[in-house]
Coordinates of C-alpha atoms in Angstrom, one line a residue:
Chain Y
M221 CA -24.6 -29.5 -15.6
T222 CA -22.4 -27.5 -18.0
T223 CA -24.8 -24.6 -18.2
S224 CA -25.2 -24.4 -14.5
Q225 CA -21.4 -24.4 -14.1
T226 CA -20.9 -21.5 -16.4
R227 CA -23.8 -19.7 -14.8
R228 CA -22.1 -20.1 -11.5
R229 CA -18.6 -19.0 -12.5
L230 CA -19.3 -15.2 -12.5
P231 CA -21.1 -15.3 -9.1
S232 CA -18.1 -17.3 -7.8
A233 CA -15.7 -14.5 -8.8
L234 CA -18.0 -11.9 -7.2
L235 CA -18.4 -14.0 -4.1
W236 CA -14.7 -14.4 -3.8
L237 CA -14.2 -10.6 -4.1
V238 CA -16.9 -9.7 -1.6
L239 CA -15.8 -12.2 1.0
T240 CA -12.1 -11.4 0.6
A241 CA -12.8 -7.7 0.9
G242 CA -14.9 -8.3 4.0
G243 CA -12.1 -10.4 5.6
V244 CA -9.5 -7.7 4.8
A245 CA -11.8 -5.2 6.5
F246 CA -12.2 -7.4 9.5
A247 CA -8.4 -7.8 9.8
A248 CA -7.8 -4.1 9.3
V249 CA -8.5 -3.5 13.0
L250 CA -5.6 -5.7 14.0
T251 CA -3.3 -4.3 11.3
Y252 CA -4.2 -0.8 12.5
A253 CA -3.3 -1.8 16.1
V254 CA 0.1 -3.2 15.0
V255 CA 0.9 -0.1 12.8
S256 CA -0.2 2.3 15.5
A257 CA 2.1 0.5 18.0
L258 CA 5.1 1.4 15.8
K259 CA 4.3 5.1 15.4
E260 CA 5.5 8.1 17.4
P261 CA 2.9 9.4 19.7
G262 CA 2.1 12.5 17.5
D263 CA 1.7 10.4 14.4
V264 CA -1.0 7.9 15.6
L265 CA -4.1 10.0 15.0
T266 CA -3.3 11.7 11.8
V267 CA -5.9 12.6 9.1
P268 CA -5.7 10.9 6.7
L269 CA -4.3 7.9 8.6
S270 CA -1.1 6.3 7.3
W271 CA -0.8 2.6 7.1
W272 CA 2.9 2.6 7.7
P273 CA 4.9 4.9 10.1
D274 CA 7.5 7.1 8.6
R275 CA 10.1 5.6 10.9
P276 CA 8.9 2.4 12.6
M277 CA 9.6 2.8 16.3
W278 CA 10.4 -0.8 17.2
G279 CA 11.4 0.4 20.7
N280 CA 7.7 1.0 21.4
L281 CA 7.3 -2.7 21.9
V282 CA 9.5 -2.6 24.9
L283 CA 7.8 0.4 26.5
P284 CA 5.1 -1.6 28.3
F285 CA 7.8 -3.6 30.0
T286 CA 9.9 -0.7 31.0
E287 CA 7.2 1.8 31.9
T288 CA 4.5 -0.4 33.5
P289 CA 4.3 -3.7 35.4
F290 CA 3.2 -5.3 32.1
A291 CA 5.8 -8.2 32.4
R292 CA 4.2 -9.2 35.8
Y293 CA 0.7 -9.1 34.3
F294 CA 1.8 -11.2 31.4
L295 CA 3.5 -13.7 33.7
N296 CA 0.5 -13.8 36.0
S297 CA -1.7 -14.6 33.0
V298 CA 0.6 -17.3 31.8
V299 CA 0.9 -18.9 35.3
V300 CA -2.9 -18.7 36.0
G301 CA -3.7 -19.9 32.5
V302 CA -1.3 -22.9 32.6
A303 CA -2.4 -23.9 36.1
V304 CA -6.1 -23.6 35.3
T305 CA -5.6 -25.6 32.1
L306 CA -3.6 -28.4 33.8
L307 CA -6.1 -28.6 36.6
N308 CA -9.0 -28.9 34.1
V309 CA -7.2 -31.6 32.1
V310 CA -6.7 -33.6 35.2
T311 CA -10.1 -33.2 36.9
C312 CA -12.1 -33.5 33.6
T313 CA -10.2 -36.6 32.5
L314 CA -10.6 -38.3 35.9
A315 CA -14.3 -37.4 36.0
G316 CA -14.9 -38.4 32.4
Y317 CA -13.2 -41.8 33.0
S318 CA -15.2 -42.3 36.1
F319 CA -18.6 -41.4 34.5
S320 CA -17.8 -43.4 31.4
K321 CA -16.2 -46.7 32.5
F322 CA -17.5 -47.4 36.0
S323 CA -20.9 -48.3 37.5
Y324 CA -21.9 -46.9 40.9
P325 CA -25.1 -45.5 42.4
G326 CA -25.6 -41.8 41.7
R327 CA -23.2 -41.8 38.7
D328 CA -25.8 -40.6 36.2
T329 CA -27.3 -38.1 38.6
A330 CA -23.8 -36.6 39.3
F331 CA -23.3 -36.3 35.5
V332 CA -26.6 -34.5 35.0
V333 CA -25.9 -32.2 37.9
V334 CA -22.5 -31.3 36.3
L335 CA -24.2 -30.6 32.9
A336 CA -26.9 -28.5 34.6
T337 CA -24.1 -26.1 35.8
L338 CA -23.6 -25.3 32.2
M339 CA -26.7 -23.2 32.2
V340 CA -25.5 -21.0 35.1
P341 CA -22.9 -18.6 33.9
L342 CA -20.4 -17.0 36.3
E343 CA -22.3 -13.8 35.9
V344 CA -25.2 -15.2 37.9
I345 CA -23.2 -16.6 40.9
Y346 CA -20.2 -14.3 41.3
V347 CA -21.5 -12.4 44.3
P348 CA -21.8 -15.4 46.6
L349 CA -18.8 -17.0 45.0
Y350 CA -16.8 -13.9 45.9
A351 CA -18.2 -14.0 49.4
L352 CA -17.0 -17.6 49.7
V353 CA -13.5 -16.9 48.4
Y354 CA -13.4 -13.9 50.7
D355 CA -14.2 -16.2 53.7
L356 CA -11.5 -18.6 52.5
G357 CA -9.0 -15.8 52.7
W358 CA -8.3 -16.2 49.0
V359 CA -8.9 -12.6 47.8
N360 CA -5.8 -11.3 46.1
S361 CA -4.2 -14.7 45.8
F362 CA -3.4 -17.2 43.1
A363 CA -5.5 -19.8 44.8
G364 CA -8.5 -17.5 44.3
L365 CA -7.7 -17.0 40.6
I366 CA -7.0 -20.7 39.9
V367 CA -8.9 -23.1 42.1
P368 CA -12.5 -22.0 41.4
A369 CA -11.8 -22.4 37.7
G370 CA -10.2 -25.8 38.2
T371 CA -12.8 -27.9 36.4
S372 CA -15.5 -27.4 33.7
A373 CA -18.8 -29.1 32.8
F374 CA -17.9 -28.8 29.1
G375 CA -14.5 -30.5 29.8
I376 CA -16.1 -33.4 31.7
F377 CA -18.7 -33.8 28.9
L378 CA -16.0 -33.8 26.2
M379 CA -13.8 -36.3 28.1
R380 CA -16.7 -38.6 28.9
Q381 CA -17.7 -38.6 25.2
S382 CA -14.2 -39.4 24.2
I383 CA -13.6 -42.1 26.7
D384 CA -17.0 -43.7 25.8
A385 CA -15.3 -44.4 22.4
V386 CA -12.5 -46.3 24.0
P387 CA -13.5 -50.0 23.7
D388 CA -14.4 -51.7 27.0
E389 CA -12.5 -54.8 25.8
L390 CA -9.3 -52.8 26.0
I391 CA -9.9 -51.9 29.6
E392 CA -11.0 -55.4 30.4
A393 CA -7.8 -56.7 29.0
A394 CA -5.7 -54.3 31.1
R395 CA -7.7 -55.4 34.1
L396 CA -7.0 -59.1 33.4
D397 CA -3.3 -58.2 33.1
G398 CA -3.5 -56.9 36.6
A399 CA -3.4 -53.2 35.9
G400 CA -5.1 -51.0 38.5
V401 CA -7.7 -48.4 37.7
V402 CA -5.2 -45.5 37.6
R403 CA -2.6 -47.4 35.7
T404 CA -5.2 -48.4 33.1
L405 CA -6.1 -44.7 32.7
L406 CA -2.5 -43.6 32.3
Q407 CA -1.2 -46.4 30.1
I408 CA -4.2 -47.5 28.0
V409 CA -6.8 -44.7 28.0
A410 CA -4.8 -41.5 28.1
P411 CA -2.7 -42.2 25.0
L412 CA -5.9 -42.5 23.0
L413 CA -7.1 -39.1 24.3
R414 CA -4.4 -36.8 22.8
G415 CA -6.8 -35.1 20.4
P416 CA -9.7 -34.3 22.8
V417 CA -7.2 -33.3 25.6
A418 CA -5.5 -30.9 23.1
A419 CA -8.9 -29.4 22.2
L420 CA -9.9 -29.1 25.8
A421 CA -6.5 -27.6 26.9
L422 CA -6.6 -25.0 24.1
F423 CA -10.2 -24.1 24.7
I424 CA -9.7 -23.6 28.5
F425 CA -6.5 -21.6 28.0
L426 CA -8.0 -19.2 25.5
M427 CA -11.1 -18.7 27.7
N428 CA -8.9 -18.1 30.7
W429 CA -6.7 -15.7 28.9
D430 CA -9.8 -13.6 28.1
S431 CA -11.2 -13.9 31.6
H432 CA -11.7 -10.4 33.1
L433 CA -14.5 -10.2 35.7
W434 CA -13.3 -12.9 38.1
P435 CA -9.6 -11.8 38.1
L436 CA -10.8 -8.2 38.6
L437 CA -12.5 -9.4 41.8
V438 CA -10.0 -11.7 43.3
G439 CA -6.7 -10.4 41.8
S440 CA -7.0 -6.6 41.7
D441 CA -3.8 -5.8 43.5
D442 CA -0.7 -5.2 41.4
E443 CA 0.9 -8.5 42.5
H444 CA -2.0 -10.6 41.2
R445 CA -3.3 -8.7 38.2
T446 CA -3.7 -10.8 35.0
L447 CA -3.4 -9.1 31.6
P448 CA -7.1 -8.1 31.2
V449 CA -7.1 -6.5 34.7
G450 CA -3.7 -4.9 34.2
L451 CA -4.4 -3.6 30.7
A452 CA -7.6 -2.0 31.9
A453 CA -5.7 -0.3 34.7
M454 CA -2.9 0.8 32.3
Q455 CA -5.3 2.2 29.9
A456 CA -7.0 4.2 32.7
N457 CA -3.6 5.8 33.4
N458 CA -2.7 6.4 29.8
L459 CA -5.8 8.1 28.2
G460 CA -3.7 10.9 26.7
A461 CA -2.2 10.8 23.2
S462 CA 1.3 10.3 24.6
G463 CA 0.5 6.8 25.8
L464 CA -1.2 5.6 22.6
P465 CA 1.7 3.7 21.0
M466 CA 2.6 2.1 24.3
M467 CA -1.1 1.0 24.9
M468 CA -1.3 -0.4 21.4
A469 CA 2.0 -2.2 21.8
A470 CA 0.7 -3.7 25.1
A471 CA -2.6 -4.7 23.5
V472 CA -0.9 -6.3 20.6
L473 CA 1.5 -8.2 22.9
A474 CA -1.5 -9.3 24.9
L475 CA -3.3 -10.5 21.8
L476 CA -0.4 -12.3 20.3
P477 CA -0.2 -15.5 22.3
T478 CA -3.8 -16.5 21.8
V479 CA -3.9 -15.4 18.2
L480 CA -0.8 -17.4 17.4
L481 CA -2.2 -20.4 19.2
F482 CA -5.4 -20.1 17.3
V483 CA -3.7 -19.7 13.9
S484 CA -1.4 -22.8 14.5
L485 CA -4.1 -25.0 16.1
Q486 CA -7.2 -23.8 14.3
R487 CA -8.6 -27.2 13.7
R488 CA -8.3 -28.3 17.4
F489 CA -9.9 -25.0 18.5
V490 CA -12.8 -25.4 16.1
E491 CA -13.2 -28.9 17.4
G492 CA -13.4 -27.7 21.0
L493 CA -15.7 -24.9 20.2
T494 CA -18.2 -26.9 18.2
M495 CA -18.1 -29.6 20.9
S496 CA -18.8 -27.0 23.5
A497 CA -21.8 -25.8 21.6
G498 CA -23.0 -29.4 21.1
I499 CA -22.6 -29.4 17.3
R500 CA -21.3 -32.6 15.9
Chain B
M13 CA -32.5 -27.7 29.5
A14 CA -29.0 -27.7 28.1
A15 CA -29.3 -31.5 28.0
P16 CA -31.6 -31.8 25.0
T17 CA -29.3 -29.8 22.8
L18 CA -26.3 -31.9 23.7
P19 CA -25.2 -34.5 21.1
V20 CA -24.6 -38.1 21.6
A21 CA -21.3 -39.2 20.0
D22 CA -21.9 -41.6 17.2
R23 CA -19.3 -44.0 18.5
T24 CA -21.1 -44.6 21.8
V25 CA -23.6 -46.6 19.9
H26 CA -21.1 -49.4 19.5
H27 CA -20.6 -49.5 23.3
P28 CA -24.1 -49.5 24.9
P29 CA -24.3 -49.1 28.6
S30 CA -25.1 -52.8 29.0
T31 CA -21.5 -53.8 28.4
R32 CA -20.6 -51.5 31.2
R33 CA -23.3 -52.6 33.5
R34 CA -22.4 -56.2 33.0
R35 CA -19.3 -55.7 35.2
R36 CA -21.4 -54.3 38.0
G37 CA -20.8 -56.4 41.2
V38 CA -18.0 -58.4 39.6
E39 CA -15.4 -56.1 41.1
P40 CA -17.1 -53.6 43.4
R41 CA -13.8 -52.4 44.7
R42 CA -12.7 -51.4 41.3
D43 CA -16.0 -49.4 40.8
L44 CA -15.4 -47.7 44.1
V45 CA -12.0 -46.5 43.0
G46 CA -13.6 -45.4 39.7
A47 CA -16.2 -43.5 41.7
L48 CA -13.6 -41.7 43.7
L49 CA -11.9 -40.4 40.5
S50 CA -14.9 -38.1 40.0
L51 CA -14.4 -36.5 43.4
P52 CA -11.9 -33.7 42.6
A53 CA -14.3 -32.4 39.9
L54 CA -17.4 -32.9 41.9
A55 CA -15.9 -31.2 45.0
L56 CA -14.9 -28.2 42.9
F57 CA -18.4 -28.0 41.4
A58 CA -20.1 -28.4 44.8
L59 CA -18.1 -25.7 46.4
F60 CA -17.6 -23.2 43.5
A61 CA -20.8 -23.6 41.4
I62 CA -23.6 -25.4 43.2
Y63 CA -23.2 -23.8 46.6
P64 CA -23.0 -20.2 45.3
G65 CA -25.8 -21.0 42.9
L66 CA -28.1 -21.9 45.7
R67 CA -26.7 -19.2 48.0
V68 CA -27.5 -16.4 45.5
F69 CA -31.2 -17.2 46.0
Y70 CA -30.8 -17.0 49.8
L71 CA -28.7 -13.7 49.7
S72 CA -31.3 -12.1 47.4
L73 CA -33.6 -11.9 50.4
Y74 CA -31.0 -10.3 52.6
D75 CA -29.3 -7.0 53.1
Y76 CA -25.6 -8.0 53.1
S77 CA -22.4 -6.0 52.9
L78 CA -19.8 -8.9 53.2
T79 CA -18.4 -7.6 56.5
A80 CA -21.6 -7.7 58.5
P81 CA -23.9 -10.7 58.9
P82 CA -26.8 -10.8 56.4
E83 CA -30.0 -9.2 57.6
F84 CA -33.3 -10.6 56.3
V85 CA -35.3 -8.1 54.3
G86 CA -37.8 -10.4 52.4
L87 CA -38.5 -9.2 48.9
D88 CA -37.3 -5.7 49.5
N89 CA -34.4 -6.0 47.2
F90 CA -36.8 -7.0 44.4
T91 CA -39.3 -4.3 45.0
Y92 CA -36.5 -1.7 45.2
L93 CA -35.1 -2.9 41.8
A94 CA -38.5 -2.7 40.2
S95 CA -38.6 1.0 40.8
D96 CA -34.9 1.8 40.5
P97 CA -34.5 3.8 37.3
R98 CA -30.8 2.9 37.1
F99 CA -31.5 -0.8 37.1
L100 CA -34.3 -0.5 34.6
A101 CA -32.0 1.5 32.3
A102 CA -29.3 -1.2 32.7
L103 CA -31.9 -3.8 31.8
R104 CA -32.9 -1.8 28.7
N105 CA -29.3 -1.2 27.7
T106 CA -28.6 -5.0 28.0
V107 CA -31.5 -5.9 25.8
F108 CA -30.5 -3.3 23.3
Y109 CA -26.9 -4.4 23.3
T110 CA -27.9 -8.1 23.0
V111 CA -30.4 -7.6 20.2
A112 CA -28.5 -5.0 18.2
T113 CA -25.2 -6.9 18.4
Y114 CA -26.2 -10.5 18.1
L115 CA -28.9 -10.3 15.6
P116 CA -26.7 -8.8 12.9
A117 CA -23.8 -11.0 14.0
L118 CA -25.9 -14.2 13.6
V119 CA -27.3 -13.1 10.2
L120 CA -23.8 -12.0 9.0
A121 CA -22.3 -15.2 10.3
L122 CA -24.9 -17.3 8.5
L123 CA -24.4 -15.4 5.2
L124 CA -20.6 -15.7 5.5
A125 CA -20.9 -19.3 6.2
M126 CA -23.0 -19.9 3.1
G127 CA -20.4 -18.2 1.0
L128 CA -17.3 -19.5 2.8
R129 CA -18.3 -23.1 2.7
R130 CA -17.5 -23.2 -1.0
R131 CA -14.1 -24.6 -1.8
L132 CA -12.6 -21.6 -3.6
A133 CA -8.9 -20.8 -3.8
G134 CA -7.7 -18.9 -0.7
F135 CA -10.9 -19.4 1.3
G136 CA -9.0 -21.1 4.1
L137 CA -7.1 -17.9 4.7
V138 CA -10.2 -15.7 4.2
R139 CA -12.0 -17.7 6.9
L140 CA -9.1 -17.2 9.2
L141 CA -9.4 -13.4 8.8
Y142 CA -13.0 -13.6 10.1
Y143 CA -12.0 -16.0 12.9
L144 CA -9.2 -13.8 14.3
P145 CA -11.4 -11.6 16.5
V146 CA -12.6 -14.8 18.3
A147 CA -9.0 -15.5 19.5
T148 CA -8.6 -12.0 20.9
S149 CA -9.3 -11.1 24.5
W150 CA -12.1 -8.6 25.1
V151 CA -10.1 -6.2 27.2
A152 CA -7.1 -6.1 24.9
I153 CA -9.2 -5.7 21.8
A154 CA -11.3 -3.0 23.5
V155 CA -8.1 -1.0 24.2
V156 CA -7.5 -1.2 20.4
W157 CA -11.1 -0.3 19.6
R158 CA -10.8 2.9 21.8
L159 CA -8.4 4.1 19.1
V160 CA -10.5 2.7 16.2
L161 CA -13.5 4.7 17.7
H162 CA -11.5 7.9 18.3
P163 CA -13.0 10.9 16.3
D164 CA -9.8 10.7 14.1
G165 CA -9.7 6.9 14.3
L166 CA -10.0 4.2 11.8
L167 CA -13.8 3.8 11.8
N168 CA -14.6 7.5 11.1
Q169 CA -11.8 7.8 8.5
A170 CA -12.9 4.6 6.7
L171 CA -16.5 5.7 6.6
G172 CA -15.7 9.3 5.9
I173 CA -17.9 10.5 8.8
D174 CA -17.2 12.5 12.0
V175 CA -18.8 10.9 15.0
D176 CA -17.8 11.2 18.6
W177 CA -18.4 7.5 19.2
L178 CA -17.5 7.3 22.9
T179 CA -18.7 10.6 24.3
S180 CA -22.4 10.8 23.5
S181 CA -25.4 8.8 24.6
A182 CA -26.6 8.7 21.0
A183 CA -23.4 7.1 19.6
A184 CA -21.8 5.2 22.5
R185 CA -24.3 2.3 22.5
W186 CA -23.8 1.9 18.8
A187 CA -20.0 2.0 19.2
L188 CA -20.3 -1.0 21.5
V189 CA -22.5 -2.7 19.0
V190 CA -20.1 -2.2 16.1
M191 CA -17.2 -3.6 18.2
G192 CA -19.4 -6.5 19.3
V193 CA -20.4 -7.5 15.8
W194 CA -16.8 -7.4 14.7
K195 CA -15.7 -9.5 17.7
E196 CA -18.5 -12.1 17.8
T197 CA -19.4 -12.8 14.1
G198 CA -16.4 -15.1 13.7
F199 CA -17.5 -17.2 16.7
F200 CA -20.9 -17.9 15.1
L201 CA -19.3 -18.3 11.7
I202 CA -17.2 -21.2 13.1
L203 CA -20.4 -22.8 14.5
F204 CA -22.4 -22.4 11.3
L205 CA -19.6 -23.7 9.1
A206 CA -19.2 -26.7 11.4
G207 CA -23.0 -27.3 11.1
L208 CA -23.0 -26.9 7.3
S209 CA -20.1 -29.3 6.9
R210 CA -22.2 -32.0 8.6
L211 CA -25.2 -31.6 6.4
P212 CA -25.8 -34.5 3.9
G213 CA -24.6 -33.5 0.4
D214 CA -27.0 -35.7 -1.5
V215 CA -30.0 -33.6 -0.6
F216 CA -28.4 -30.6 -2.3
E217 CA -27.5 -32.7 -5.4
A218 CA -31.2 -33.7 -5.7
A219 CA -32.4 -30.1 -5.3
L220 CA -29.9 -29.0 -8.0
V221 CA -31.1 -31.7 -10.4
D222 CA -34.7 -30.6 -9.6
G223 CA -33.7 -27.0 -10.7
A224 CA -34.1 -25.3 -7.4
N225 CA -32.3 -21.9 -7.3
A226 CA -29.9 -20.8 -4.7
W227 CA -32.5 -19.0 -2.6
Q228 CA -35.0 -22.0 -2.8
R229 CA -32.2 -24.4 -1.8
F230 CA -31.4 -22.2 1.2
R231 CA -35.0 -21.5 2.1
H232 CA -36.3 -25.1 1.8
I233 CA -33.3 -27.2 2.5
T234 CA -30.3 -25.6 4.2
F235 CA -32.1 -23.4 6.7
P236 CA -34.5 -26.1 8.0
L237 CA -31.5 -28.5 8.3
L238 CA -29.6 -25.8 10.2
K239 CA -32.4 -25.1 12.7
P240 CA -30.9 -27.1 15.6
I241 CA -27.6 -25.2 15.2
T242 CA -29.4 -21.9 14.8
A243 CA -31.2 -22.6 18.0
V244 CA -28.0 -23.3 19.9
C245 CA -26.5 -20.2 18.4
C246 CA -29.4 -18.1 19.5
V247 CA -29.2 -19.4 23.1
I248 CA -25.5 -18.8 23.2
A249 CA -26.0 -15.3 21.8
V250 CA -28.5 -14.3 24.5
I251 CA -26.3 -15.7 27.2
R252 CA -23.2 -13.9 25.8
G253 CA -25.2 -10.7 25.5
F254 CA -26.2 -10.8 29.1
Q255 CA -22.6 -11.6 30.1
A256 CA -21.4 -8.4 28.5
F257 CA -19.0 -6.6 30.8
S258 CA -15.4 -5.9 29.5
P259 CA -16.1 -3.7 26.5
Q260 CA -18.4 -1.5 28.6
V261 CA -15.9 -1.3 31.4
V262 CA -13.0 -0.4 29.1
L263 CA -14.7 1.9 26.5
T264 CA -17.3 3.8 28.5
G265 CA -17.2 2.6 32.1
G266 CA -21.0 2.4 31.8
A267 CA -21.4 6.1 31.0
F268 CA -23.6 7.4 28.2
D269 CA -26.4 4.9 28.6
T270 CA -24.1 1.9 28.2
E271 CA -24.4 0.5 31.8
V272 CA -25.4 -3.1 31.3
V273 CA -26.9 -5.4 33.9
N274 CA -23.6 -7.2 34.6
L275 CA -21.8 -3.9 35.2
F276 CA -24.7 -2.8 37.4
V277 CA -24.3 -6.0 39.5
Y278 CA -20.6 -5.4 39.8
K279 CA -21.0 -1.8 41.0
T280 CA -23.9 -2.6 43.3
A281 CA -21.9 -5.4 45.0
F282 CA -18.4 -4.0 45.1
E283 CA -18.7 -0.3 45.0
S284 CA -21.9 0.2 47.0
A285 CA -21.4 -3.0 49.0
R286 CA -25.0 -4.1 48.4
M287 CA -24.4 -7.8 48.0
G288 CA -28.0 -8.8 48.7
R289 CA -29.3 -6.4 46.1
A290 CA -26.7 -7.6 43.6
S291 CA -27.8 -11.1 44.3
A292 CA -31.4 -10.2 43.6
V293 CA -30.3 -8.9 40.1
A294 CA -28.4 -12.2 39.6
V295 CA -31.6 -14.2 40.4
L296 CA -33.6 -12.1 37.9
M297 CA -30.8 -12.6 35.3
F298 CA -30.9 -16.3 35.9
A299 CA -34.7 -16.3 35.5
V300 CA -34.5 -14.3 32.2
L301 CA -31.8 -16.6 30.8
L302 CA -33.8 -19.7 31.7
V303 CA -37.0 -18.4 30.2
V304 CA -35.4 -17.1 27.0
T305 CA -33.5 -20.4 26.5
L306 CA -36.6 -22.5 27.1
V307 CA -38.7 -20.3 24.7
Q308 CA -36.1 -20.4 22.0
L309 CA -35.7 -24.1 22.2
R310 CA -39.5 -24.6 22.2
V311 CA -40.0 -22.3 19.2
F312 CA -37.3 -23.9 17.1
R313 CA -38.4 -27.4 18.0
R314 CA -42.0 -26.8 17.0
E315 CA -41.0 -25.4 13.6
D316 CA -38.8 -28.4 13.2
A317 CA -41.6 -30.9 13.5

């Protein structure tokens, strides 16, 4: 064992060096964005590039708010993201509870149909989906942005798996104590689901924050633009060099919430992601 | 077809369905209430997933512009697409983007996972550096990459080259690939690391004792054990490749041979108001995804046995 340990010490150092250098290279893009956001317009694209502005222009970070409707886009993204997340937590928990702890004809068929929708990405159905939302009068409305995203097959799957792990005896005891179905869910089951619910909520929020195609279709007017739609529009209006620091500031501000969420709740996110890919 | 890849929680074993079934009929009213709880989710699925999913097949046979009633045209949409050079180019561009982005991303993610699973000092932080792109939004990060890919931007200066990344057909497709690899590698790294952490350690111990070298251990133990996860990753990669939309919209708008199928659908449906033709593309896309997924799962399962 000793020989193999010494044989492995040098490769370990090399491995550490290579992987760390690679990680730094990956992170360079984000650092570049932050640094560029603090430069004066004329200093952004210098050769050679400088990794720190001569005089950091902290005021640049306010420009998106004063020069564009960035605040509204940001707020829209928060509102839509929170609403979609809450809806998903409610609908997925209810459905997961229903599929896990009750017997009724058609239950397993319904669950399989739900899982089957996992294979059909939005990209395949958005034309008729848009036609439907158009007929409902929901184009350019928050309803159009929120309601169609109000549940998820992955979420139902995750919640059913988690509720399966709640002992039947616990639910039986609550029933004998006279607790109704909903009360049992709220007082007995829900407290045991904190972890899975957190993973689900984080996952749905991050996905929704990134969502571009659907908001572009149903929220393209200025009132309803979410960040991705708004940023794309801002960038189209600011292709010149003068707008570069402001665009970088806007992009960094748009990246910040999910990056911070990810860094602070990495374990939960990884949990949600690996669950969604079916890896356990 | 997604179903076979889905896991069964270990813990369900302790609560077989029989205990649940035992209660059937004891309190039918309770089960009825339980059934009703699934209604909000099922109603949303029925209206916003299943109905449009079926309707897309119907619309693919019609000429439809949203404002006028659909007009039946049979398979005309499909025969048109078969000879539309723009659609065929979009298809080629999508296949190129998917293969050129996700093959390197998967290989890189697997290599990184093999290295990063070691418990070396600071590796938690290093892992996070690779993960960060996963937490970014495509549009916001594409705005950043427009600067990275500028002739005087970070990429050219770092590599000491002088390429007009976004304004030539030769380079633009590779620009999107470079950004895609940067953005997506971390995603698969997370999946591979999760998969590796669940492999039984004693097999490796035994191989070490038997004197297997690193490559032999990877070739004969790790990789075969990782096959199910690799299969899932490949399926996800193809689906994500065909979903590509935002970077193309933000960086090139589909110019310079970067128009992908999804962008073609968007333009056909919403700029040319050809909803029926766009639906026909969606039907083809669904067929492609279905076939690719089935083939990949089949291939990986056969080698497994």
